[in-house]
Amino acid sequence: MKQNAPITLREFGFSLIEMVAILAIFGVLCLTSTISLGKADKSTKLQIFAENLRFQLDRIAINSKVQGYQYQIQFNPTAYRVVVIRQLSVDAVESISIPNSLSLSWSSGDELGVKCFPSGACSPANISIESKYAKCVLRLSLRGRTSMKCN
């Protein structure tokens, strides 16, 4: 009498063990890609904020020279604001809040922040913006030039 042949994969598809292994691999891939996308999103927010701050620094350096007034960016832990200093008045041009996920620190000759004078000179400063996943450093030179490095 002819014996039945054992079940082969070609006839009935995958075995249970193979299916569980494939689902486990698929789950691990989905989990790691989700985590890495979340980190990438947060570092993108950091870079966008740093680019905006760099734009502000460039703008005050140019405006102080063109308009003949002293401009200043004043920092505190939760926000920064752009201020124009005229002969008898100090006017806030705009105020930008810092997202909760970012921390900002600076080192310059002035405790409040960065100044740019009508002569085109600015107070040199290093401004550090950090999140859990990345860090950007902005450098403002005496001549009002900015550079940015993110990692």
CSV table of C-alpha atoms in Angstrom, one decimal:
chain,number,residue,atom,x,y,z
A,1,MET,CA,0.0,0.0,0.0
A,2,LYS,CA,1.2,3.4,-0.9
A,3,GLN,CA,2.0,5.7,2.1
A,4,ASN,CA,0.9,9.3,2.0
A,5,ALA,CA,3.8,11.7,1.5
A,6,PRO,CA,4.5,14.2,4.2
A,7,ILE,CA,3.1,17.7,3.8
A,8,THR,CA,5.5,19.9,2.0
A,9,LEU,CA,5.7,23.7,1.9
A,10,ARG,CA,5.0,23.9,-1.8
A,11,GLU,CA,1.6,22.4,-1.4
A,12,PHE,CA,0.1,24.2,1.6
A,13,GLY,CA,2.2,27.4,2.2
A,14,PHE,CA,4.2,28.3,5.3
A,15,SER,CA,4.4,26.3,8.5
A,16,LEU,CA,3.4,28.0,11.8
A,17,ILE,CA,7.0,28.5,12.9
A,18,GLU,CA,7.9,30.2,9.7
A,19,MET,CA,4.9,32.5,9.9
A,20,VAL,CA,5.6,33.5,13.5
A,21,ALA,CA,9.3,34.2,12.5
A,22,ILE,CA,8.2,36.4,9.6
A,23,LEU,CA,5.7,38.3,11.7
A,24,ALA,CA,8.4,38.8,14.4
A,25,ILE,CA,10.9,40.2,11.9
A,26,PHE,CA,8.2,42.4,10.4
A,27,GLY,CA,7.3,43.7,13.8
A,28,VAL,CA,10.9,44.6,14.7
A,29,LEU,CA,11.3,46.4,11.4
A,30,CYS,CA,8.2,48.5,12.0
A,31,LEU,CA,9.2,49.3,15.5
A,32,THR,CA,12.7,50.5,14.6
A,33,SER,CA,11.5,52.5,11.7
A,34,THR,CA,8.9,54.2,13.8
A,35,ILE,CA,11.4,55.1,16.5
A,36,SER,CA,13.9,56.5,14.0
A,37,LEU,CA,11.3,58.5,12.2
A,38,GLY,CA,10.3,60.1,15.6
A,39,LYS,CA,13.9,61.0,16.2
A,40,ALA,CA,14.3,62.4,12.7
A,41,ASP,CA,11.2,64.6,13.2
A,42,LYS,CA,12.6,66.1,16.4
A,43,SER,CA,16.0,66.8,14.9
A,44,THR,CA,14.3,68.4,11.9
A,45,LYS,CA,12.4,70.7,14.3
A,46,LEU,CA,15.7,71.6,15.9
A,47,GLN,CA,17.3,72.5,12.6
A,48,ILE,CA,14.4,74.6,11.5
A,49,PHE,CA,14.5,76.5,14.8
A,50,ALA,CA,18.2,77.0,14.4
A,51,GLU,CA,17.9,78.2,10.8
A,52,ASN,CA,15.2,80.7,11.9
A,53,LEU,CA,17.5,82.0,14.7
A,54,ARG,CA,20.4,82.3,12.2
A,55,PHE,CA,18.1,84.3,9.9
A,56,GLN,CA,17.2,86.6,12.8
A,57,LEU,CA,20.9,87.1,13.6
A,58,ASP,CA,21.7,87.9,9.9
A,59,ARG,CA,18.7,90.2,9.8
A,60,ILE,CA,19.7,92.3,12.8
A,61,ALA,CA,23.3,92.6,11.6
A,62,ILE,CA,22.0,94.0,8.3
A,63,ASN,CA,19.2,96.2,9.8
A,64,SER,CA,21.6,97.8,12.3
A,65,LYS,CA,23.9,98.8,9.5
A,66,VAL,CA,21.2,100.0,7.1
A,67,GLN,CA,18.9,101.8,9.6
A,68,GLY,CA,21.6,103.2,11.9
A,69,TYR,CA,20.1,101.8,15.1
A,70,GLN,CA,21.4,99.3,17.6
A,71,TYR,CA,19.6,95.9,17.5
A,72,GLN,CA,19.7,93.3,20.1
A,73,ILE,CA,18.4,89.7,20.6
A,74,GLN,CA,17.6,89.1,24.2
A,75,PHE,CA,17.5,85.5,25.4
A,76,ASN,CA,15.8,83.9,28.4
A,77,PRO,CA,15.1,80.2,28.9
A,78,THR,CA,11.7,80.2,27.3
A,79,ALA,CA,11.9,82.8,24.5
A,80,TYR,CA,14.0,85.3,22.7
A,81,ARG,CA,13.0,88.7,21.4
A,82,VAL,CA,14.4,91.1,18.9
A,83,VAL,CA,14.7,94.6,20.2
A,84,VAL,CA,15.7,97.9,18.4
A,85,ILE,CA,17.3,100.5,20.6
A,86,ARG,CA,16.8,104.1,19.4
A,87,GLN,CA,18.1,107.2,21.1
A,88,LEU,CA,15.3,107.5,23.7
A,89,SER,CA,13.3,104.3,23.3
A,90,VAL,CA,13.6,100.6,23.3
A,91,ASP,CA,11.1,98.8,21.1
A,92,ALA,CA,10.5,95.1,20.8
A,93,VAL,CA,10.2,94.1,17.2
A,94,GLU,CA,9.1,90.6,17.7
A,95,SER,CA,9.2,87.8,20.3
A,96,ILE,CA,9.7,84.1,19.5
A,97,SER,CA,9.1,81.4,22.1
A,98,ILE,CA,11.4,78.4,22.3
A,99,PRO,CA,9.7,75.0,21.9
A,100,ASN,CA,9.5,72.9,25.1
A,101,SER,CA,11.6,70.1,23.5
A,102,LEU,CA,14.5,72.5,22.9
A,103,SER,CA,16.9,74.2,25.3
A,104,LEU,CA,18.9,77.3,24.4
A,105,SER,CA,22.1,78.6,26.0
A,106,TRP,CA,24.5,81.3,24.9
A,107,SER,CA,27.8,82.8,25.8
A,108,SER,CA,28.6,86.3,24.8
A,109,GLY,CA,29.9,89.5,26.4
A,110,ASP,CA,26.4,90.6,27.3
A,111,GLU,CA,24.3,88.8,29.8
A,112,LEU,CA,21.1,89.5,27.9
A,113,GLY,CA,22.1,88.3,24.5
A,114,VAL,CA,23.6,89.6,21.3
A,115,LYS,CA,24.0,93.2,20.2
A,116,CYS,CA,24.6,94.6,16.7
A,117,PHE,CA,25.7,98.2,16.3
A,118,PRO,CA,25.2,100.7,13.5
A,119,SER,CA,28.9,100.4,12.6
A,120,GLY,CA,28.2,96.8,11.5
A,121,ALA,CA,30.0,95.2,14.4
A,122,CYS,CA,28.2,92.7,16.6
A,123,SER,CA,29.0,91.2,20.0
A,124,PRO,CA,30.6,87.8,19.3
A,125,ALA,CA,28.5,85.0,20.7
A,126,ASN,CA,28.1,81.2,20.7
A,127,ILE,CA,24.5,80.1,20.9
A,128,SER,CA,23.7,76.4,21.6
A,129,ILE,CA,20.4,74.8,20.9
A,130,GLU,CA,19.9,71.3,22.1
A,131,SER,CA,17.2,68.6,22.0
A,132,LYS,CA,17.4,65.0,23.3
A,133,TYR,CA,18.7,63.8,20.0
A,134,ALA,CA,20.8,66.6,18.4
A,135,LYS,CA,22.6,69.8,19.0
A,136,CYS,CA,23.1,72.9,16.9
A,137,VAL,CA,25.7,75.7,17.6
A,138,LEU,CA,25.4,79.1,16.0
A,139,ARG,CA,28.4,81.4,16.0
A,140,LEU,CA,28.1,85.1,15.5
A,141,SER,CA,31.4,86.9,14.6
A,142,LEU,CA,32.5,90.4,15.4
A,143,ARG,CA,31.8,91.4,11.8
A,144,GLY,CA,28.2,90.1,12.0
A,145,ARG,CA,28.7,86.8,10.1
A,146,THR,CA,26.9,83.7,11.4
A,147,SER,CA,27.8,80.1,11.0
A,148,MET,CA,25.8,77.1,12.1
A,149,LYS,CA,26.9,73.5,12.8
A,150,CYS,CA,24.4,70.7,13.7
A,151,ASN,CA,25.1,67.2,14.7
